[in-house]
PDB file of C-alpha atoms in Angstrom:
ATOM      1  CA  MET V   1      24.166 -17.089  -9.430  1.00  0.00           C
ATOM      2  CA  ALA V   2      21.956 -20.185  -9.730  1.00  0.00           C
ATOM      3  CA  LEU V   3      24.834 -22.290  -8.423  1.00  0.00           C
ATOM      4  CA  ARG V   4      25.348 -19.828  -5.574  1.00  0.00           C
ATOM      5  CA  ILE V   5      21.651 -20.053  -4.644  1.00  0.00           C
ATOM      6  CA  GLU V   6      21.855 -23.838  -4.472  1.00  0.00           C
ATOM      7  CA  ARG V   7      25.050 -23.636  -2.412  1.00  0.00           C
ATOM      8  CA  ASP V   8      23.517 -21.090  -0.029  1.00  0.00           C
ATOM      9  CA  ARG V   9      20.037 -22.652   0.037  1.00  0.00           C
ATOM     10  CA  PRO V  10      20.241 -24.043   3.626  1.00  0.00           C
ATOM     11  CA  ARG V  11      21.226 -20.648   5.021  1.00  0.00           C
ATOM     12  CA  LEU V  12      18.767 -18.719   2.862  1.00  0.00           C
ATOM     13  CA  ARG V  13      15.992 -21.101   3.852  1.00  0.00           C
ATOM     14  CA  ALA V  14      16.914 -20.636   7.516  1.00  0.00           C
ATOM     15  CA  VAL V  15      16.744 -16.845   7.090  1.00  0.00           C
ATOM     16  CA  ALA V  16      13.358 -17.031   5.372  1.00  0.00           C
ATOM     17  CA  TYR V  17      11.914 -19.466   7.918  1.00  0.00           C
ATOM     18  CA  ARG V  18      12.895 -17.344  10.904  1.00  0.00           C
ATOM     19  CA  ILE V  19      11.485 -14.211   9.297  1.00  0.00           C
ATOM     20  CA  LEU V  20       8.224 -15.850   8.191  1.00  0.00           C
ATOM     21  CA  GLY V  21       7.795 -18.701  10.692  1.00  0.00           C
ATOM     22  CA  SER V  22       6.248 -20.892   7.971  1.00  0.00           C
ATOM     23  CA  LEU V  23       8.128 -23.543   6.017  1.00  0.00           C
ATOM     24  CA  SER V  24       5.898 -23.381   2.941  1.00  0.00           C
ATOM     25  CA  GLU V  25       6.127 -19.587   2.839  1.00  0.00           C
ATOM     26  CA  ALA V  26       9.907 -19.764   3.297  1.00  0.00           C
ATOM     27  CA  ASP V  27      10.177 -22.053   0.277  1.00  0.00           C
ATOM     28  CA  ASP V  28       7.917 -19.720  -1.703  1.00  0.00           C
ATOM     29  CA  ALA V  29      10.204 -16.817  -0.761  1.00  0.00           C
ATOM     30  CA  LEU V  30      13.253 -18.722  -2.013  1.00  0.00           C
ATOM     31  CA  GLN V  31      11.487 -19.496  -5.285  1.00  0.00           C
ATOM     32  CA  ASP V  32      10.608 -15.807  -5.727  1.00  0.00           C
ATOM     33  CA  ALA V  33      14.184 -14.789  -4.857  1.00  0.00           C
ATOM     34  CA  TRP V  34      15.550 -17.262  -7.431  1.00  0.00           C
ATOM     35  CA  LEU V  35      13.343 -15.715 -10.136  1.00  0.00           C
ATOM     36  CA  ARG V  36      14.491 -12.211  -9.173  1.00  0.00           C
ATOM     37  CA  ALA V  37      18.140 -13.243  -9.168  1.00  0.00           C
ATOM     38  CA  ASP V  38      17.753 -14.947 -12.545  1.00  0.00           C
ATOM     39  CA  ARG V  39      16.433 -11.706 -14.084  1.00  0.00           C
ATOM     40  CA  ALA V  40      18.948  -9.376 -12.404  1.00  0.00           C
ATOM     41  CA  ASP V  41      22.305  -8.189 -13.690  1.00  0.00           C
ATOM     42  CA  THR V  42      24.681  -9.514 -11.043  1.00  0.00           C
ATOM     43  CA  SER V  43      27.947  -8.928 -12.880  1.00  0.00           C
ATOM     44  CA  ASP V  44      28.956  -6.192 -10.421  1.00  0.00           C
ATOM     45  CA  VAL V  45      27.866  -8.032  -7.250  1.00  0.00           C
ATOM     46  CA  ALA V  46      30.963  -8.341  -5.063  1.00  0.00           C
ATOM     47  CA  ASN V  47      29.341 -10.450  -2.317  1.00  0.00           C
ATOM     48  CA  PRO V  48      26.845 -12.865  -3.907  1.00  0.00           C
ATOM     49  CA  SER V  49      25.877 -14.517  -0.604  1.00  0.00           C
ATOM     50  CA  GLY V  50      25.165 -11.157   1.043  1.00  0.00           C
ATOM     51  CA  TRP V  51      23.267  -9.966  -2.027  1.00  0.00           C
ATOM     52  CA  LEU V  52      21.097 -13.096  -2.032  1.00  0.00           C
ATOM     53  CA  THR V  53      20.380 -12.699   1.678  1.00  0.00           C
ATOM     54  CA  THR V  54      19.167  -9.169   0.963  1.00  0.00           C
ATOM     55  CA  VAL V  55      16.954 -10.365  -1.895  1.00  0.00           C
ATOM     56  CA  VAL V  56      15.398 -13.109   0.248  1.00  0.00           C
ATOM     57  CA  ALA V  57      14.889 -10.661   3.116  1.00  0.00           C
ATOM     58  CA  ARG V  58      13.168  -8.149   0.823  1.00  0.00           C
ATOM     59  CA  VAL V  59      10.812 -10.844  -0.480  1.00  0.00           C
ATOM     60  CA  CYS V  60      10.050 -11.930   3.092  1.00  0.00           C
ATOM     61  CA  LEU V  61       9.422  -8.334   4.159  1.00  0.00           C
ATOM     62  CA  ASN V  62       6.843  -7.949   1.387  1.00  0.00           C
ATOM     63  CA  MET V  63       5.187 -11.198   2.472  1.00  0.00           C
ATOM     64  CA  LEU V  64       5.065 -10.062   6.113  1.00  0.00           C
ATOM     65  CA  ARG V  65       3.474  -6.768   5.136  1.00  0.00           C
ATOM     66  CA  ALA V  66       0.878  -8.570   3.002  1.00  0.00           C
ATOM     67  CA  ARG V  67       0.203 -10.977   5.864  1.00  0.00           C
ATOM     68  CA  ALA V  68      -0.464  -8.081   8.264  1.00  0.00           C
ATOM     69  CA  GLY V  69      -3.524  -7.187   6.193  1.00  0.00           C
ATOM     70  CA  ARG V  70      -4.926 -10.696   6.575  1.00  0.00           C
ATOM     71  CA  ARG V  71      -4.776 -11.009  10.365  1.00  0.00           C
ATOM     72  CA  GLU V  72      -8.528 -11.449  10.552  1.00  0.00           C
ATOM     73  CA  ASP V  73      -8.368 -14.810   8.733  1.00  0.00           C
ATOM     74  CA  PRO V  74      -8.796 -17.711  11.209  1.00  0.00           C
ATOM     75  CA  LEU V  75      -5.641 -19.817  11.310  1.00  0.00           C
ATOM     76  CA  ASP V  76      -7.469 -23.126  10.983  1.00  0.00           C
ATOM     77  CA  ASP V  77      -9.164 -21.900   7.799  1.00  0.00           C
ATOM     78  CA  VAL V  78      -5.863 -21.187   6.026  1.00  0.00           C
ATOM     79  CA  ALA V  79      -5.044 -23.939   3.522  1.00  0.00           C
ATOM     80  CA  PRO V  80      -1.436 -25.109   3.173  1.00  0.00           C
ATOM     81  CA  VAL V  81       0.466 -23.003   0.658  1.00  0.00           C
ATOM     82  CA  PRO V  82       1.262 -24.989  -2.516  1.00  0.00           C
ATOM     83  CA  ARG V  83       4.958 -25.724  -3.040  1.00  0.00           C
ATOM     84  CA  PRO V  84       6.548 -24.962  -6.437  1.00  0.00           C
ATOM     85  CA  GLY V  85       7.119 -28.672  -7.048  1.00  0.00           C
ATOM     86  CA  GLY V  86       3.596 -29.646  -6.029  1.00  0.00           C
ATOM     87  CA  GLY V  87       2.147 -30.577  -2.660  1.00  0.00           C
ATOM     88  CA  SER V  88       2.569 -28.594   0.552  1.00  0.00           C
ATOM     89  CA  ALA V  89       5.075 -28.365   3.376  1.00  0.00           C
ATOM     90  CA  ASP V  90       5.652 -31.553   5.349  1.00  0.00           C
ATOM     91  CA  PRO V  91       3.965 -31.102   8.764  1.00  0.00           C
ATOM     92  CA  GLU V  92       6.598 -33.287  10.421  1.00  0.00           C
ATOM     93  CA  GLU V  93       9.440 -31.208   8.968  1.00  0.00           C
ATOM     94  CA  GLU V  94       7.604 -28.034   9.980  1.00  0.00           C
ATOM     95  CA  ALA V  95       7.292 -29.320  13.558  1.00  0.00           C
ATOM     96  CA  GLN V  96      10.963 -30.279  13.702  1.00  0.00           C
ATOM     97  CA  LEU V  97      12.000 -26.856  12.440  1.00  0.00           C
ATOM     98  CA  ALA V  98       9.757 -25.123  14.972  1.00  0.00           C
ATOM     99  CA  ASP V  99      11.291 -27.196  17.770  1.00  0.00           C
ATOM    100  CA  SER V 100      14.827 -26.412  16.613  1.00  0.00           C
ATOM    101  CA  VAL V 101      14.178 -22.667  16.376  1.00  0.00           C
ATOM    102  CA  GLY V 102      11.990 -22.539  19.478  1.00  0.00           C
ATOM    103  CA  ILE V 103       8.205 -22.344  19.396  1.00  0.00           C
ATOM    104  CA  ALA V 104       8.178 -19.622  22.055  1.00  0.00           C
ATOM    105  CA  LEU V 105      10.548 -17.541  19.934  1.00  0.00           C
ATOM    106  CA  LEU V 106       8.315 -17.938  16.873  1.00  0.00           C
ATOM    107  CA  ILE V 107       5.274 -16.931  18.919  1.00  0.00           C
ATOM    108  CA  VAL V 108       6.920 -13.730  20.159  1.00  0.00           C
ATOM    109  CA  LEU V 109       8.309 -12.940  16.699  1.00  0.00           C
ATOM    110  CA  ASP V 110       4.766 -13.144  15.316  1.00  0.00           C
ATOM    111  CA  THR V 111       3.739 -10.267  17.623  1.00  0.00           C
ATOM    112  CA  LEU V 112       6.390  -7.949  16.158  1.00  0.00           C
ATOM    113  CA  GLY V 113       5.883  -5.569  13.284  1.00  0.00           C
ATOM    114  CA  PRO V 114       7.510  -6.543   9.958  1.00  0.00           C
ATOM    115  CA  ALA V 115      10.388  -4.058  10.314  1.00  0.00           C
ATOM    116  CA  GLU V 116      11.155  -5.079  13.914  1.00  0.00           C
ATOM    117  CA  ARG V 117      11.057  -8.757  13.048  1.00  0.00           C
ATOM    118  CA  LEU V 118      13.322  -8.329  10.042  1.00  0.00           C
ATOM    119  CA  ALA V 119      15.852  -6.199  11.939  1.00  0.00           C
ATOM    120  CA  PHE V 120      16.038  -8.654  14.846  1.00  0.00           C
ATOM    121  CA  VAL V 121      16.289 -11.817  12.744  1.00  0.00           C
ATOM    122  CA  LEU V 122      18.861 -10.485  10.288  1.00  0.00           C
ATOM    123  CA  HIS V 123      21.100  -8.831  12.874  1.00  0.00           C
ATOM    124  CA  ASP V 124      20.775 -10.983  15.991  1.00  0.00           C
ATOM    125  CA  MET V 125      20.496 -14.364  14.260  1.00  0.00           C
ATOM    126  CA  PHE V 126      22.518 -13.924  11.076  1.00  0.00           C
ATOM    127  CA  ASP V 127      24.934 -11.057  11.871  1.00  0.00           C
ATOM    128  CA  VAL V 128      23.791  -8.853   8.983  1.00  0.00           C
ATOM    129  CA  PRO V 129      25.179  -5.317   9.577  1.00  0.00           C
ATOM    130  CA  PHE V 130      22.690  -2.629  10.562  1.00  0.00           C
ATOM    131  CA  ASP V 131      23.788  -0.507   7.580  1.00  0.00           C
ATOM    132  CA  ASP V 132      22.627  -3.241   5.181  1.00  0.00           C
ATOM    133  CA  ILE V 133      19.352  -3.751   7.037  1.00  0.00           C
ATOM    134  CA  ALA V 134      18.742  -0.002   7.115  1.00  0.00           C
ATOM    135  CA  ALA V 135      19.082   0.199   3.328  1.00  0.00           C
ATOM    136  CA  LEU V 136      16.604  -2.669   3.010  1.00  0.00           C
ATOM    137  CA  LEU V 137      14.049  -1.000   5.302  1.00  0.00           C
ATOM    138  CA  GLY V 138      14.595   2.533   4.015  1.00  0.00           C
ATOM    139  CA  LYS V 139      15.580   3.744   7.488  1.00  0.00           C
ATOM    140  CA  THR V 140      18.707   5.127   9.136  1.00  0.00           C
ATOM    141  CA  PRO V 141      21.110   2.690  10.835  1.00  0.00           C
ATOM    142  CA  ALA V 142      20.264   4.277  14.191  1.00  0.00           C
ATOM    143  CA  ALA V 143      16.530   3.749  13.674  1.00  0.00           C
ATOM    144  CA  THR V 144      17.167   0.174  12.539  1.00  0.00           C
ATOM    145  CA  ARG V 145      19.282  -0.484  15.626  1.00  0.00           C
ATOM    146  CA  GLN V 146      16.390   0.760  17.757  1.00  0.00           C
ATOM    147  CA  LEU V 147      13.958  -1.586  15.982  1.00  0.00           C
ATOM    148  CA  ALA V 148      16.181  -4.556  16.773  1.00  0.00           C
ATOM    149  CA  SER V 149      16.589  -3.407  20.368  1.00  0.00           C
ATOM    150  CA  ARG V 150      12.826  -3.213  20.913  1.00  0.00           C
ATOM    151  CA  ALA V 151      12.379  -6.648  19.398  1.00  0.00           C
ATOM    152  CA  ARG V 152      15.191  -8.034  21.561  1.00  0.00           C
ATOM    153  CA  ARG V 153      13.493  -6.807  24.736  1.00  0.00           C
ATOM    154  CA  ARG V 154      10.263  -8.554  23.776  1.00  0.00           C
ATOM    155  CA  VAL V 155      12.019 -11.777  22.880  1.00  0.00           C
ATOM    156  CA  ARG V 156      13.981 -11.870  26.129  1.00  0.00           C
ATOM    157  CA  GLY V 157      10.901 -11.047  28.141  1.00  0.00           C
ATOM    158  CA  VAL V 158      10.479  -9.213  31.416  1.00  0.00           C
ATOM    159  CA  PRO V 159       9.980 -10.661  34.882  1.00  0.00           C
ATOM    160  CA  ALA V 160       6.423 -10.798  36.158  1.00  0.00           C
ATOM    161  CA  PRO V 161       5.760  -8.764  39.309  1.00  0.00           C
ATOM    162  CA  GLU V 162       4.271 -11.577  41.405  1.00  0.00           C
ATOM    163  CA  ALA V 163       6.576 -13.115  43.998  1.00  0.00           C
ATOM    164  CA  ASP V 164       5.337 -16.635  43.218  1.00  0.00           C
ATOM    165  CA  THR V 165       6.077 -16.419  39.482  1.00  0.00           C
ATOM    166  CA  PRO V 166       8.510 -19.408  39.561  1.00  0.00           C
ATOM    167  CA  ARG V 167       5.815 -21.626  41.077  1.00  0.00           C
ATOM    168  CA  ARG V 168       3.277 -20.455  38.508  1.00  0.00           C
ATOM    169  CA  ARG V 169       5.777 -21.044  35.712  1.00  0.00           C
ATOM    170  CA  ARG V 170       6.315 -24.612  36.921  1.00  0.00           C
ATOM    171  CA  ALA V 171       2.549 -25.173  37.004  1.00  0.00           C
ATOM    172  CA  VAL V 172       2.107 -23.842  33.458  1.00  0.00           C
ATOM    173  CA  ASP V 173       5.051 -25.949  32.252  1.00  0.00           C
ATOM    174  CA  ALA V 174       3.438 -29.002  33.844  1.00  0.00           C
ATOM    175  CA  TYR V 175       0.049 -28.146  32.281  1.00  0.00           C
ATOM    176  CA  LEU V 176       1.581 -27.963  28.808  1.00  0.00           C
ATOM    177  CA  ALA V 177       3.578 -31.173  29.318  1.00  0.00           C
ATOM    178  CA  ALA V 178       0.489 -33.059  30.542  1.00  0.00           C
ATOM    179  CA  THR V 179      -1.596 -31.797  27.622  1.00  0.00           C
ATOM    180  CA  ARG V 180       1.051 -32.729  25.061  1.00  0.00           C
ATOM    181  CA  GLY V 181       1.549 -36.139  26.614  1.00  0.00           C
ATOM    182  CA  GLY V 182      -2.128 -36.914  27.121  1.00  0.00           C
ATOM    183  CA  ASP V 183      -1.543 -37.426  30.867  1.00  0.00           C
ATOM    184  CA  PHE V 184      -5.069 -36.896  32.189  1.00  0.00           C
ATOM    185  CA  ASP V 185      -4.257 -37.639  35.847  1.00  0.00           C
ATOM    186  CA  ALA V 186      -1.311 -35.242  35.879  1.00  0.00           C
ATOM    187  CA  LEU V 187      -3.497 -32.524  34.389  1.00  0.00           C
ATOM    188  CA  VAL V 188      -6.259 -33.074  36.945  1.00  0.00           C
ATOM    189  CA  SER V 189      -3.698 -32.749  39.769  1.00  0.00           C
ATOM    190  CA  LEU V 190      -2.871 -29.206  38.620  1.00  0.00           C
ATOM    191  CA  LEU V 191      -6.488 -27.993  38.661  1.00  0.00           C
ATOM    192  CA  HIS V 192      -8.543 -26.635  41.534  1.00  0.00           C
ATOM    193  CA  PRO V 193     -11.777 -28.609  42.135  1.00  0.00           C
ATOM    194  CA  ASP V 194     -13.807 -25.542  41.122  1.00  0.00           C
ATOM    195  CA  VAL V 195     -11.641 -24.517  38.163  1.00  0.00           C
ATOM    196  CA  VAL V 196     -13.481 -22.627  35.407  1.00  0.00           C
ATOM    197  CA  LEU V 197     -12.412 -22.516  31.759  1.00  0.00           C
ATOM    198  CA  ARG V 198     -13.728 -19.834  29.431  1.00  0.00           C
ATOM    199  CA  ALA V 199     -12.988 -19.916  25.694  1.00  0.00           C
ATOM    200  CA  ASP V 200     -14.126 -17.344  23.162  1.00  0.00           C
ATOM    201  CA  ALA V 201     -16.155 -18.413  20.160  1.00  0.00           C
ATOM    202  CA  ALA V 202     -13.144 -18.479  17.817  1.00  0.00           C
ATOM    203  CA  VAL V 203     -11.310 -21.176  19.777  1.00  0.00           C
ATOM    204  CA  VAL V 204     -13.404 -24.210  18.779  1.00  0.00           C
ATOM    205  CA  PRO V 205     -15.019 -22.437  16.800  1.00  0.00           C
ATOM    206  CA  THR V 206     -18.595 -22.260  18.095  1.00  0.00           C
ATOM    207  CA  PRO V 207     -21.450 -19.748  17.721  1.00  0.00           C
ATOM    208  CA  GLU V 208     -21.064 -18.751  21.379  1.00  0.00           C
ATOM    209  CA  PRO V 209     -18.213 -18.679  23.927  1.00  0.00           C
ATOM    210  CA  VAL V 210     -17.627 -21.929  25.813  1.00  0.00           C
ATOM    211  CA  VAL V 211     -17.667 -22.168  29.606  1.00  0.00           C
ATOM    212  CA  MET V 212     -16.932 -25.345  31.567  1.00  0.00           C
ATOM    213  CA  SER V 213     -16.154 -25.964  35.213  1.00  0.00           C
ATOM    214  CA  GLY V 214     -14.767 -28.743  37.391  1.00  0.00           C
ATOM    215  CA  ARG V 215     -11.468 -30.605  37.255  1.00  0.00           C
ATOM    216  CA  GLU V 216     -12.443 -33.499  35.035  1.00  0.00           C
ATOM    217  CA  PRO V 217     -14.517 -31.588  32.421  1.00  0.00           C
ATOM    218  CA  VAL V 218     -11.743 -28.987  32.062  1.00  0.00           C
ATOM    219  CA  ALA V 219      -9.077 -31.689  31.838  1.00  0.00           C
ATOM    220  CA  ARG V 220     -11.078 -33.528  29.171  1.00  0.00           C
ATOM    221  CA  GLY V 221     -11.367 -30.291  27.232  1.00  0.00           C
ATOM    222  CA  ALA V 222      -7.602 -29.841  27.433  1.00  0.00           C
ATOM    223  CA  MET V 223      -7.022 -33.381  26.204  1.00  0.00           C
ATOM    224  CA  ALA V 224      -9.040 -32.504  23.092  1.00  0.00           C
ATOM    225  CA  SER V 225      -6.393 -29.898  22.233  1.00  0.00           C
ATOM    226  CA  MET V 226      -3.411 -32.288  22.219  1.00  0.00           C
ATOM    227  CA  ALA V 227      -2.687 -31.633  18.539  1.00  0.00           C
ATOM    228  CA  ARG V 228      -2.727 -27.890  19.081  1.00  0.00           C
ATOM    229  CA  ALA V 229      -0.400 -28.253  22.085  1.00  0.00           C
ATOM    230  CA  ARG V 230       2.327 -29.528  19.795  1.00  0.00           C
ATOM    231  CA  SER V 231       2.812 -25.991  18.455  1.00  0.00           C
ATOM    232  CA  ALA V 232       2.473 -24.362  21.897  1.00  0.00           C
ATOM    233  CA  ALA V 233       5.005 -22.838  24.255  1.00  0.00           C
ATOM    234  CA  VAL V 234       5.102 -21.045  27.592  1.00  0.00           C
ATOM    235  CA  VAL V 235       5.310 -17.256  27.236  1.00  0.00           C
ATOM    236  CA  LEU V 236       4.547 -14.266  29.418  1.00  0.00           C
ATOM    237  CA  VAL V 237       1.003 -13.017  28.850  1.00  0.00           C
ATOM    238  CA  ASP V 238       0.713  -9.492  30.252  1.00  0.00           C
ATOM    239  CA  GLY V 239       3.728 -10.355  32.397  1.00  0.00           C
ATOM    240  CA  VAL V 240       2.297 -13.612  33.802  1.00  0.00           C
ATOM    241  CA  PRO V 241       3.212 -17.162  32.653  1.00  0.00           C
ATOM    242  CA  GLY V 242       0.739 -18.467  30.095  1.00  0.00           C
ATOM    243  CA  ILE V 243       0.649 -20.559  26.925  1.00  0.00           C
ATOM    244  CA  ALA V 244       0.432 -19.554  23.281  1.00  0.00           C
ATOM    245  CA  THR V 245       0.245 -21.576  20.085  1.00  0.00           C
ATOM    246  CA  ALA V 246       1.671 -20.714  16.697  1.00  0.00           C
ATOM    247  CA  ALA V 247       1.183 -23.101  13.798  1.00  0.00           C
ATOM    248  CA  HIS V 248       2.783 -22.115  10.483  1.00  0.00           C
ATOM    249  CA  GLY V 249       4.247 -19.051  12.185  1.00  0.00           C
ATOM    250  CA  ARG V 250       0.875 -17.506  13.065  1.00  0.00           C
ATOM    251  CA  LEU V 251      -0.279 -16.755  16.584  1.00  0.00           C
ATOM    252  CA  GLY V 252      -3.401 -18.873  17.079  1.00  0.00           C
ATOM    253  CA  VAL V 253      -4.538 -19.325  20.688  1.00  0.00           C
ATOM    254  CA  VAL V 254      -3.447 -17.866  24.028  1.00  0.00           C
ATOM    255  CA  LEU V 255      -4.205 -19.344  27.458  1.00  0.00           C
ATOM    256  CA  ARG V 256      -4.171 -17.118  30.542  1.00  0.00           C
ATOM    257  CA  PHE V 257      -4.200 -18.742  33.985  1.00  0.00           C
ATOM    258  CA  THR V 258      -5.314 -17.659  37.442  1.00  0.00           C
ATOM    259  CA  PHE V 259      -4.155 -19.442  40.568  1.00  0.00           C
ATOM    260  CA  GLY V 260      -5.399 -20.039  44.078  1.00  0.00           C
ATOM    261  CA  GLY V 261      -3.385 -19.657  47.241  1.00  0.00           C
ATOM    262  CA  ASP V 262      -2.524 -23.353  47.118  1.00  0.00           C
ATOM    263  CA  GLY V 263      -0.908 -22.937  43.696  1.00  0.00           C
ATOM    264  CA  LEU V 264      -3.649 -24.830  41.860  1.00  0.00           C
ATOM    265  CA  ILE V 265      -5.116 -23.416  38.656  1.00  0.00           C
ATOM    266  CA  THR V 266      -8.490 -21.826  39.373  1.00  0.00           C
ATOM    267  CA  GLY V 267      -9.228 -20.278  35.993  1.00  0.00           C
ATOM    268  CA  ILE V 268      -8.212 -20.616  32.337  1.00  0.00           C
ATOM    269  CA  ASP V 269      -9.116 -17.950  29.792  1.00  0.00           C
ATOM    270  CA  VAL V 270      -8.605 -19.121  26.205  1.00  0.00           C
ATOM    271  CA  ALA V 271      -8.453 -16.415  23.534  1.00  0.00           C
ATOM    272  CA  ALA V 272      -8.401 -16.834  19.759  1.00  0.00           C
ATOM    273  CA  GLU V 273     -10.409 -13.857  18.476  1.00  0.00           C
ATOM    274  CA  PRO V 274      -8.031 -11.543  16.568  1.00  0.00           C
ATOM    275  CA  GLU V 275      -9.009  -8.418  18.502  1.00  0.00           C
ATOM    276  CA  ARG V 276      -8.408 -10.170  21.837  1.00  0.00           C
ATOM    277  CA  LEU V 277      -5.035 -11.507  20.712  1.00  0.00           C
ATOM    278  CA  ALA V 278      -3.989  -8.069  19.501  1.00  0.00           C
ATOM    279  CA  ALA V 279      -4.718  -6.589  22.938  1.00  0.00           C
ATOM    280  CA  LEU V 280      -2.415  -9.040  24.761  1.00  0.00           C
ATOM    281  CA  ASP V 281       1.198  -8.224  25.614  1.00  0.00           C
ATOM    282  CA  LEU V 282       3.207 -11.340  24.763  1.00  0.00           C
ATOM    283  CA  THR V 283       6.896 -11.548  25.577  1.00  0.00           C
ATOM    284  CA  GLY V 284       9.434 -14.319  25.917  1.00  0.00           C
ATOM    285  CA  ALA V 285       9.699 -16.329  29.096  1.00  0.00           C
ATOM    286  CA  GLY V 286      13.337 -17.315  29.195  1.00  0.00           C
ATOM    287  CA  VAL V 287      13.588 -17.316  25.405  1.00  0.00           C
ATOM    288  CA  SER V 288      17.050 -16.899  23.973  1.00  0.00           C
TER     289      SER V 288
END
């Protein structure tokens, strides 16, 4: 079984990463699964790869449920999880994995409940039968199929009602690209002269919410978040194009935009407080 784990490690790691959204936690899950497999009697296991996938998924499910009780912890205050061999996950490798999976997908997955997330990832991404997932979750296959269906609808997203949604989506795409690239002039061109940015106290963090107005001050504030923009993606926020960040698989900050009749951004509301994030409806925006 140890040889099988090493042979299947790339796939098992991919399963764990998509369920957890964190490279260090995925590696911890594999280490835990290895210990469980080493102690188990596997003489009657007919499908070792499938059995190991189930073990890894069960470990990840327990980690997701434990994480749900720690939602109030600020993301920036969470230290990197130690790796079994010492050190922590490589930030560059984490970023590459997030890009390959899709940051927007990880953001939407982080809004799902543990059972929904597990059902969607195992079935839609790794073709695990619903009967096997149902046994893992302690639910009927029909109920498990419904969990995956609900998750699928959120991942795929729903169209926003406004007629000018494509134009707004292009503006939000351009805002994110300019912020990532440090293109100050391009960012200024997207903003209304009287644009107002409001950020709650958890964003910076600061003792009080932050309010700034005017093209250049707002653009300078956006430039200060270049590092955070690396883990950001365009999503639908309450049905309207916005931006969300998710570092290490955790939803961190959400930006909501308002627009003027000329298509320029007139307002930016930045939310990071857990209760505000929990009240937002985040879905995919062209995520597949």
